[in-house]
PDB file of C-alpha atoms in Angstrom:
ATOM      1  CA  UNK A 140       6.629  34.835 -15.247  1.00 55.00           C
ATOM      2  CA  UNK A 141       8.429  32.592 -17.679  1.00 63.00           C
ATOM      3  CA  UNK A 142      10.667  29.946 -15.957  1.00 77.00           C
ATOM      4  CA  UNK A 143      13.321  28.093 -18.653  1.00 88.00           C
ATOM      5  CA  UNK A 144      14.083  24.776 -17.681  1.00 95.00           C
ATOM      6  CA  UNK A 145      16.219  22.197 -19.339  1.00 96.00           C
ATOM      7  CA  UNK A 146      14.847  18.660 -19.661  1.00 96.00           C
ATOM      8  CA  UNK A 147      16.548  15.504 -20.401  1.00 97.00           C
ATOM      9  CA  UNK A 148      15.185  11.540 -19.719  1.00 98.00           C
ATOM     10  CA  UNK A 149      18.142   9.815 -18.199  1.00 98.00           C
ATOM     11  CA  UNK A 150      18.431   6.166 -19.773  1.00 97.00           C
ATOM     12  CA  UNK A 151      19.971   4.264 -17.603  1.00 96.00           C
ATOM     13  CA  UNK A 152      20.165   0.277 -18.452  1.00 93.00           C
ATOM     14  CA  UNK A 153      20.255  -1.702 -15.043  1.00 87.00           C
ATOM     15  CA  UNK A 154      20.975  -4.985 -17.155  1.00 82.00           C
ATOM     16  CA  UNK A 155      17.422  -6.605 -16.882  1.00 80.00           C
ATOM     17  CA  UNK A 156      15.744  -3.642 -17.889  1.00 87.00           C
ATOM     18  CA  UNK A 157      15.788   0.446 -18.883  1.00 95.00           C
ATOM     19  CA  UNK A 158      14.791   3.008 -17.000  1.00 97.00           C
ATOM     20  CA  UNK A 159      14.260   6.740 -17.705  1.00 98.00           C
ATOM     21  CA  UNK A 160      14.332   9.348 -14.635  1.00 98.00           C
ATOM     22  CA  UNK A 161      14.277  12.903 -15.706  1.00 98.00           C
ATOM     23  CA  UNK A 162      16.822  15.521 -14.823  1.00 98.00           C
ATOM     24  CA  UNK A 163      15.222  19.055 -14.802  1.00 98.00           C
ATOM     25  CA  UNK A 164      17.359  22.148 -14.332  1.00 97.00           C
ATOM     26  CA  UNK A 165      18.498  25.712 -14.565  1.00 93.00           C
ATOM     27  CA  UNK A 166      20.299  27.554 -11.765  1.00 89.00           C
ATOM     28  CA  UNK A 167      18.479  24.469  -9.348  1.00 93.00           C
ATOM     29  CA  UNK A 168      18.549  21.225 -10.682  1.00 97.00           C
ATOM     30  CA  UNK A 169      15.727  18.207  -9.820  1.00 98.00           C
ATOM     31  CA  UNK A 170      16.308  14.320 -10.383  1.00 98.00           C
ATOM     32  CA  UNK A 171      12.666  13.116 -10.581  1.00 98.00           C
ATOM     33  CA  UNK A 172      13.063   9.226  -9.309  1.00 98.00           C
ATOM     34  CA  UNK A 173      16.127   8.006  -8.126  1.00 98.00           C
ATOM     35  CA  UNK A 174      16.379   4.246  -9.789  1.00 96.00           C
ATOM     36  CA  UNK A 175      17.604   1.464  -8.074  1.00 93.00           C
ATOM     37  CA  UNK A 176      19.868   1.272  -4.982  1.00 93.00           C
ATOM     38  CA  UNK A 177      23.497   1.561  -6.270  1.00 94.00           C
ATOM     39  CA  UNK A 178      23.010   4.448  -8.824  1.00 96.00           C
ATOM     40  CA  UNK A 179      24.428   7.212  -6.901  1.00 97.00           C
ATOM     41  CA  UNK A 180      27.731   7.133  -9.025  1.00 97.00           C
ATOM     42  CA  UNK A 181      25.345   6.832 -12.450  1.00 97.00           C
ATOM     43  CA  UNK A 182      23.886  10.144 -11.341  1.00 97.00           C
ATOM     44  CA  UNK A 183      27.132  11.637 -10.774  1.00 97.00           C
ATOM     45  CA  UNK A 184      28.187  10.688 -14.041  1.00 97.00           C
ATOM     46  CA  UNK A 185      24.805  11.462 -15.993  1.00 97.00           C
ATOM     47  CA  UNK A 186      24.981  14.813 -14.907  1.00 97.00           C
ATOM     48  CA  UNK A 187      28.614  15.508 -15.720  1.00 97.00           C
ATOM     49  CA  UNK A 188      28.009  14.307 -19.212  1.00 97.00           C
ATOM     50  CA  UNK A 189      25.192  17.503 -18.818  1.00 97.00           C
ATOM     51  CA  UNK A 190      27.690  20.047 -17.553  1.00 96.00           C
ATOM     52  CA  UNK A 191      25.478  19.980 -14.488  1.00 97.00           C
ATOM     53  CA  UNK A 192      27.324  19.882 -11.254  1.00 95.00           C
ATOM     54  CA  UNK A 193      26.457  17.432  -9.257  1.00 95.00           C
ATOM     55  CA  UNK A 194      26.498  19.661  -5.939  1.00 93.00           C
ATOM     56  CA  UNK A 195      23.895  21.829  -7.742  1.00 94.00           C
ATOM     57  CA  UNK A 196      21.048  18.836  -7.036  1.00 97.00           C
ATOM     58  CA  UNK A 197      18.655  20.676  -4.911  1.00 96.00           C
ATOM     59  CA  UNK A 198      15.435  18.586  -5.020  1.00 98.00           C
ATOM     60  CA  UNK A 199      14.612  14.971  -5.598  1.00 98.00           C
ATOM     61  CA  UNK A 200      10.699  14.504  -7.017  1.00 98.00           C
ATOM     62  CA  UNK A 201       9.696  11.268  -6.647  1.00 98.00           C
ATOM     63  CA  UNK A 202       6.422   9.843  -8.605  1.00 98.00           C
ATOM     64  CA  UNK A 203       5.737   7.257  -6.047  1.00 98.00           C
ATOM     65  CA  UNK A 204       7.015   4.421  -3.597  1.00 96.00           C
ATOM     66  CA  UNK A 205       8.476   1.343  -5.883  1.00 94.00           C
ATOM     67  CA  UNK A 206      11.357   0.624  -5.453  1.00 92.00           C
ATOM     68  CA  UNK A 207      13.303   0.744  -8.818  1.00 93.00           C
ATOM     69  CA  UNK A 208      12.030   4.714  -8.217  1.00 96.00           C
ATOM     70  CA  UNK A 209      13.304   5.151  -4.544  1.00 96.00           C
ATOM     71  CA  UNK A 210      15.888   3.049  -4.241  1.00 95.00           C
ATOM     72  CA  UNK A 211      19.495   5.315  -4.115  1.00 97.00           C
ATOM     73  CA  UNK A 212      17.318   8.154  -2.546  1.00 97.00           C
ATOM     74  CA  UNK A 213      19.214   7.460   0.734  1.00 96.00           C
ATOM     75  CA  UNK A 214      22.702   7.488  -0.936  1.00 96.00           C
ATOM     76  CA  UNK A 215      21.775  10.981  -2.782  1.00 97.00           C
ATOM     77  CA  UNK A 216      20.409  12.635   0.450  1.00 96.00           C
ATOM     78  CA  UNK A 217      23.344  10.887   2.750  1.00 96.00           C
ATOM     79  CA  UNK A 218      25.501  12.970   0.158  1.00 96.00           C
ATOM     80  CA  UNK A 219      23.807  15.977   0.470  1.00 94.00           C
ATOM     81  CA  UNK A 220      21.264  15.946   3.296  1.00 93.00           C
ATOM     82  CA  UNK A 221      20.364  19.387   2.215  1.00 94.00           C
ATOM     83  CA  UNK A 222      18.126  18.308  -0.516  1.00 96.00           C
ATOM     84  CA  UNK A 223      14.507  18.798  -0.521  1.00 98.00           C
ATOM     85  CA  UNK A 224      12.638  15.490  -1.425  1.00 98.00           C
ATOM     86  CA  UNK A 225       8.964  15.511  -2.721  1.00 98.00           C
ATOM     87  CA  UNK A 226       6.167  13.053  -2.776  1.00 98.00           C
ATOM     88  CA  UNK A 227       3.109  12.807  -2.256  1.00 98.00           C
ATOM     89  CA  UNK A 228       1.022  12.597   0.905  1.00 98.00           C
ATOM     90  CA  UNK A 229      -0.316   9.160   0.326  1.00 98.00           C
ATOM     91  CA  UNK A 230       3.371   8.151  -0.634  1.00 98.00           C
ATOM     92  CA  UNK A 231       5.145   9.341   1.892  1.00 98.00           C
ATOM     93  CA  UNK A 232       4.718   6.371   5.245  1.00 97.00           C
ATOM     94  CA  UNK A 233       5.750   3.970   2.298  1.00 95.00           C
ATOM     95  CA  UNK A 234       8.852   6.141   1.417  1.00 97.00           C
ATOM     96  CA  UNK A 235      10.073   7.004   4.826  1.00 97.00           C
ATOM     97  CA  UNK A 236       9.744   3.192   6.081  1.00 94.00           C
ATOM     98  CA  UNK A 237       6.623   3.963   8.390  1.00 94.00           C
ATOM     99  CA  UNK A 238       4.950   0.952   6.258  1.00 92.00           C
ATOM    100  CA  UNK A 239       6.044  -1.584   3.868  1.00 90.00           C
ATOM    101  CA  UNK A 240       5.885  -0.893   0.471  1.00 90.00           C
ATOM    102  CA  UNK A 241       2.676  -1.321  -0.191  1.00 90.00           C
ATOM    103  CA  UNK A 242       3.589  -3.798  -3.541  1.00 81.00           C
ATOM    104  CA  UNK A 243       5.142  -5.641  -1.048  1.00 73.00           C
ATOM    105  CA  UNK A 244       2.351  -6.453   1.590  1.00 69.00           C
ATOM    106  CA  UNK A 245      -0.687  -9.099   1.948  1.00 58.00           C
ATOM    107  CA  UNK A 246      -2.193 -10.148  -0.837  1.00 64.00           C
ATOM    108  CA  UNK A 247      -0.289  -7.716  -3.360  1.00 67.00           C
ATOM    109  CA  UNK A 248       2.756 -10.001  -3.151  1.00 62.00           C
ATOM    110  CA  UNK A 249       2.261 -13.493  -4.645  1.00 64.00           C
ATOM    111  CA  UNK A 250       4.255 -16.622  -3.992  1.00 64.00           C
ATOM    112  CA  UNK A 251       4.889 -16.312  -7.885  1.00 67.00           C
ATOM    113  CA  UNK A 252       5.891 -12.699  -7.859  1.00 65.00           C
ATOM    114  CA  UNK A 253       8.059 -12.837  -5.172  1.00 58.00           C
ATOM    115  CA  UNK A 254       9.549 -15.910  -7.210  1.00 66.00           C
ATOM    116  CA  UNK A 255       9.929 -13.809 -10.028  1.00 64.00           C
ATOM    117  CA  UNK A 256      12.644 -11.120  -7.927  1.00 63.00           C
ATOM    118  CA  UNK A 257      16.107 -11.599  -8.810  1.00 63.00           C
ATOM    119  CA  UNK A 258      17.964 -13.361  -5.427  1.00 64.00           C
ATOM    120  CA  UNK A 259      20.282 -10.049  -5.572  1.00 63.00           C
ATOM    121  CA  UNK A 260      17.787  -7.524  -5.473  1.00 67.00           C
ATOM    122  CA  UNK A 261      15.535  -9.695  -2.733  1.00 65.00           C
ATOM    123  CA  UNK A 262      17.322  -8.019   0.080  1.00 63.00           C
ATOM    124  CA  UNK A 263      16.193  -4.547  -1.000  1.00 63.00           C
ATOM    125  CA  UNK A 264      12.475  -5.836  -0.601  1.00 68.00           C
ATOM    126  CA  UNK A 265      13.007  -7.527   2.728  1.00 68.00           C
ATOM    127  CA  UNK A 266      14.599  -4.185   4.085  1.00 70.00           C
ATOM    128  CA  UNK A 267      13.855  -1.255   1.576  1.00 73.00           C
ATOM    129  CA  UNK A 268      15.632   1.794   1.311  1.00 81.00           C
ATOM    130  CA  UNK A 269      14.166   5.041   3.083  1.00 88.00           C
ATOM    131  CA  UNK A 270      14.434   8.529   3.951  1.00 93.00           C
ATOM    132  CA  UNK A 271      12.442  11.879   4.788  1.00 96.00           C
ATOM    133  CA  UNK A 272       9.938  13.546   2.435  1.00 98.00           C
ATOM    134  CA  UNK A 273      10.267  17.144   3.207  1.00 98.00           C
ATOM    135  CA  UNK A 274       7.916  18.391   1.187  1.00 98.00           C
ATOM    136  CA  UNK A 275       4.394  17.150  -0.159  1.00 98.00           C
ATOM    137  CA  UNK A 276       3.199  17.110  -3.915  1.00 98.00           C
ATOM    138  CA  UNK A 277      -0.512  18.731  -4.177  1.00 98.00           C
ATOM    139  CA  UNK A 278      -2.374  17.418  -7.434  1.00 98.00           C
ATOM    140  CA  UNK A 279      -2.860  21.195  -9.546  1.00 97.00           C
ATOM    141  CA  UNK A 280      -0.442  22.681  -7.734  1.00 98.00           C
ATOM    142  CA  UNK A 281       3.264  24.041  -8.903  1.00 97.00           C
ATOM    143  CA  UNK A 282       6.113  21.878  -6.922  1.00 97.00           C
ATOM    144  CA  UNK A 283       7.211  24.188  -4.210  1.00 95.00           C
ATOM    145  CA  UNK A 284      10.044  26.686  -4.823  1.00 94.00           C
ATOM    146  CA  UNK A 285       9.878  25.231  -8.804  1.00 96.00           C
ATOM    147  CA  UNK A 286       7.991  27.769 -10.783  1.00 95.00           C
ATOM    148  CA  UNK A 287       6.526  26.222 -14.267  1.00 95.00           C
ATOM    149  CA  UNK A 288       6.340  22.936 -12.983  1.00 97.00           C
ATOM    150  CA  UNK A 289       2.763  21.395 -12.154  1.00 98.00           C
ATOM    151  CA  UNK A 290       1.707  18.256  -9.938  1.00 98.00           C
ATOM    152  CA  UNK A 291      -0.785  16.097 -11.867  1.00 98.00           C
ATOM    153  CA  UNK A 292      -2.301  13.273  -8.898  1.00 98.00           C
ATOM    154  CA  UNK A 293      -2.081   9.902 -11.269  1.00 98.00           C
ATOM    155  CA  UNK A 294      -3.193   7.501  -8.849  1.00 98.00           C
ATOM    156  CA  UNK A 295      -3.912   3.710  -9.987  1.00 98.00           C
ATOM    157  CA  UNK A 296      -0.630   2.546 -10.291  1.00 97.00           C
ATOM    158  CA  UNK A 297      -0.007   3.234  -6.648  1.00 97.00           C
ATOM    159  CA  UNK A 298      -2.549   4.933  -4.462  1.00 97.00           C
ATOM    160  CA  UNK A 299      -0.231   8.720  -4.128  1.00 98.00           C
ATOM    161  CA  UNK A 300       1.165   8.483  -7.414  1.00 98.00           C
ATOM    162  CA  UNK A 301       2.056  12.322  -9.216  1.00 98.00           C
ATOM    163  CA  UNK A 302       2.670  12.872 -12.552  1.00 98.00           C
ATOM    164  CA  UNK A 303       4.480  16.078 -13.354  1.00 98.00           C
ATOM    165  CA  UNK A 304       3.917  18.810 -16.346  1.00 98.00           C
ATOM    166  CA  UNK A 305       6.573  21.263 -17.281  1.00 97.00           C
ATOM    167  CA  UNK A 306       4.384  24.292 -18.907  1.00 96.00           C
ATOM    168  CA  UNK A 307       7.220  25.843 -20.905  1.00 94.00           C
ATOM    169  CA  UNK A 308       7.911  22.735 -23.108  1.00 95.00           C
ATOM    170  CA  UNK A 309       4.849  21.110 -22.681  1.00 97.00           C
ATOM    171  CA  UNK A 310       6.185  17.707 -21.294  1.00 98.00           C
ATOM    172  CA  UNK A 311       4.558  15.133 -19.584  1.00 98.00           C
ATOM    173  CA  UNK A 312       7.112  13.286 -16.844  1.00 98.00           C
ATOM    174  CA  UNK A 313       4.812  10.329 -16.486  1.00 98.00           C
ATOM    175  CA  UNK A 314       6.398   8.302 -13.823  1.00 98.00           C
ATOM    176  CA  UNK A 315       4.889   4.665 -14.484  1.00 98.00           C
ATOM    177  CA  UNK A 316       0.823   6.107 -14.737  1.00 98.00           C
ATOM    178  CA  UNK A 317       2.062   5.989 -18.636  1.00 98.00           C
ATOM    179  CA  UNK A 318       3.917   3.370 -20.632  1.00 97.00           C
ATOM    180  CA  UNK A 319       5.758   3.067 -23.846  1.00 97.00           C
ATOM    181  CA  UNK A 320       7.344   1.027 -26.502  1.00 94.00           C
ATOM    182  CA  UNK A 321       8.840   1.625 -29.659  1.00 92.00           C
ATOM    183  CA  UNK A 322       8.022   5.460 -29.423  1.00 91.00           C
ATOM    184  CA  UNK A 323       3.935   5.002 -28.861  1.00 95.00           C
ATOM    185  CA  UNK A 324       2.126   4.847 -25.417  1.00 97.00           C
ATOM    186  CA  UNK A 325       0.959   2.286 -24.053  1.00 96.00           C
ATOM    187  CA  UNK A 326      -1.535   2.109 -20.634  1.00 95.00           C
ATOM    188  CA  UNK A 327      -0.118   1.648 -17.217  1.00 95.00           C
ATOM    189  CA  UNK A 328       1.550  -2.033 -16.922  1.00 92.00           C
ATOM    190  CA  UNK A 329      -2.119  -3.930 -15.572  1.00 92.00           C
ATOM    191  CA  UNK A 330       0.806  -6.523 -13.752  1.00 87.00           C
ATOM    192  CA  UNK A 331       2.009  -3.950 -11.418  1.00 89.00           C
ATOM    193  CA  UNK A 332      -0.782  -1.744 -11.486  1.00 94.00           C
ATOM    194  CA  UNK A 333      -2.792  -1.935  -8.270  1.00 93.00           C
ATOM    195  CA  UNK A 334      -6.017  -0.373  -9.360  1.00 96.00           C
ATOM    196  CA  UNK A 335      -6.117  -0.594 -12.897  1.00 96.00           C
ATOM    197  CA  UNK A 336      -9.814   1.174 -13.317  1.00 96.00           C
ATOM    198  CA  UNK A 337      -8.500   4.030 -10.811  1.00 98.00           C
ATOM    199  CA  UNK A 338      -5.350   3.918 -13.369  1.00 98.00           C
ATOM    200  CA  UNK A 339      -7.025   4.456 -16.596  1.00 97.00           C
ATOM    201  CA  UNK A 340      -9.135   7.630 -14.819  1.00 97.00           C
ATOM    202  CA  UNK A 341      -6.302   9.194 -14.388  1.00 98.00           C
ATOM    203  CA  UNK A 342      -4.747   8.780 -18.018  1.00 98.00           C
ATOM    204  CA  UNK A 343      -8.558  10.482 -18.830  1.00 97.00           C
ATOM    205  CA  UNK A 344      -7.261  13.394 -16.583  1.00 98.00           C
ATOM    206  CA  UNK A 345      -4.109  13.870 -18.827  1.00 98.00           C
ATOM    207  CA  UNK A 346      -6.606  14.845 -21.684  1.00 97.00           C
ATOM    208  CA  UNK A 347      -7.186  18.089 -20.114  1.00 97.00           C
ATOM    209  CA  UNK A 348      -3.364  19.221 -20.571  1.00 98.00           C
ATOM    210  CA  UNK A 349      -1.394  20.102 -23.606  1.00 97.00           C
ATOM    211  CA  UNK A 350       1.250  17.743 -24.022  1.00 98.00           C
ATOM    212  CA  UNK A 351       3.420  17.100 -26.670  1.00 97.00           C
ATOM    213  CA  UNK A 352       6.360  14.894 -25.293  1.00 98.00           C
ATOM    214  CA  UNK A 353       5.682  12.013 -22.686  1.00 98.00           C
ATOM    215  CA  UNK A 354       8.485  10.887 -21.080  1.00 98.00           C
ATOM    216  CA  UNK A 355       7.782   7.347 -19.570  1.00 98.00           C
ATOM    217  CA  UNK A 356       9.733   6.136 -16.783  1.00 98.00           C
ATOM    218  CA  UNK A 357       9.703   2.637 -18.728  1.00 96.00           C
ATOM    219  CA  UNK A 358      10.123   2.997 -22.265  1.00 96.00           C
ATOM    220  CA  UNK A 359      11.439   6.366 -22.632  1.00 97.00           C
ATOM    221  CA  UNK A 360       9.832   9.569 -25.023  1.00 97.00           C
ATOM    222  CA  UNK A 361       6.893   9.644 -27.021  1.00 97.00           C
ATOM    223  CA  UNK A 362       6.421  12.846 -29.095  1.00 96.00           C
ATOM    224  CA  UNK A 363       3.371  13.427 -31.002  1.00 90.00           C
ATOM    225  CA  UNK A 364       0.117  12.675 -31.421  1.00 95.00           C
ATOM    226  CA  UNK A 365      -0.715  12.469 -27.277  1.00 97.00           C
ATOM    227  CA  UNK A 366      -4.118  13.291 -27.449  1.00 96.00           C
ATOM    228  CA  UNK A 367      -5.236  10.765 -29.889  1.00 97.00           C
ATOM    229  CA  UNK A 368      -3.146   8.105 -27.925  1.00 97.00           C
ATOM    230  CA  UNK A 369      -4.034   8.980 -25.177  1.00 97.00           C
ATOM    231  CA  UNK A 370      -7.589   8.614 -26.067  1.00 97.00           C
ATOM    232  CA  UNK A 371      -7.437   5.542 -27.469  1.00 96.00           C
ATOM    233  CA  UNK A 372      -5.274   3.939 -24.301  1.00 96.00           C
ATOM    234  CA  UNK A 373      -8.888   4.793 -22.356  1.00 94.00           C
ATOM    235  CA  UNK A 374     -10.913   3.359 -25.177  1.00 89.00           C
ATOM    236  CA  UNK A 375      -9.330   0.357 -24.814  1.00 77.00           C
TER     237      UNK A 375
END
């Protein structure tokens, strides 16, 4: 069976920096990553540019724990606690507040990084935003109730990070396992990349899938060419 879904990279500019979620919809409609906290209102408004109701949301994907990709989840599901929220099994304590994010813990946070934080946004680290996975990602499998729509496990960047592959128009939603700039892809950024080795194994497992537009949560859509990039990303 033949699911049609409509795709389109949100680019949302949260002054500092732009970053790309992807709405995916027909009669349901999925936000894959939810930004930073404070975007609930940006979502609203994204959508309604779409023609998509905003009361037809019916899933949230998430790629993995950061926080500039959970961070309004709780505002979207306080709206509608209805929604079903994916992530992966590995991701989920870190998402639902069991542990700290693990970016955020021992030896992974640096005097220098933690330096680096904006004072605004150092209160969302302290105290991170969470709520309830209801549903787990499964690397090869189809998300759950969303025909068309495969779970790729991209770990590396963190240890439960999914990438996601929409069959019918052969995209690649990334998450951060990808990067890109000026319309070519890049490797996974080695600065906030926990395991960069484990990182660039999993760009090798993108080679088995036929892709023609990468959407990257930071630097937006690459079209073209994605086997011979991605081939020389793990060559390098």
């Amino acid at each position: 069976m033949t699911v049609n879904w409509n795709l389109r990279a949100l680019e949302i500019n949260l002054g500092g920096f732009t970053i790309f979620p992807t709405l995916i919809w027909n009669e349901k409609t999925i936000l894959v990553d939810t930004g930073m906290p404070g975007l609930l209102p940006v979502f609203k408004n994204e959508m309604s540019k779409l023609d998509v109701p905003f009361e037809r949301l019916s899933a949230i994907i998430l790629t993995h724990q950061d926080l500039d990709h959970i961070g309004s989840l709780p505002e979207l599901t306080t709206v509608n606690p209805n929604l079903s929220v994916f992530a992966h099994e590995v991701e989920k304590p870190y998402i639902e507040g069991e542990l700290p994010l693990i970016k955020m813990n021992g030896e992974n946070m640096t005097a220098e990084k933690w330096a680096a934080i904006p004072d605004a946004l150092k209160p969302f680290y302290e105290n991170p935003p969470s709520a309830k996975v209801t549903n787990t990602l499964e690397d090869g499998a189809e998300v759950e109730g969303f025909p068309g729509i495969e779970v790729i496990a991209t770990p590396g960047h963190t240890p439960g990070h999914a990438s996601l592959y929409v069959k019918q128009t052969k995209t690649l939603i990334a998450g951060d396992a990808l990067t890109c700039s000026d319309g070519n892809l890049l490797g996974p950024a080695p600065q906030h990349t926990l395991n960069m080795d484990e990182a660039l194994a999993s760009v090798a497992k993108l080679l088995n899938y036929d892709i023609e537009t990468v959407i990257c949560y930071h630097g937006g859509i690459v079209s073209g060419k994605i086997l011979q990039q991605l081939t020389e990303i793990i060559g390098k």
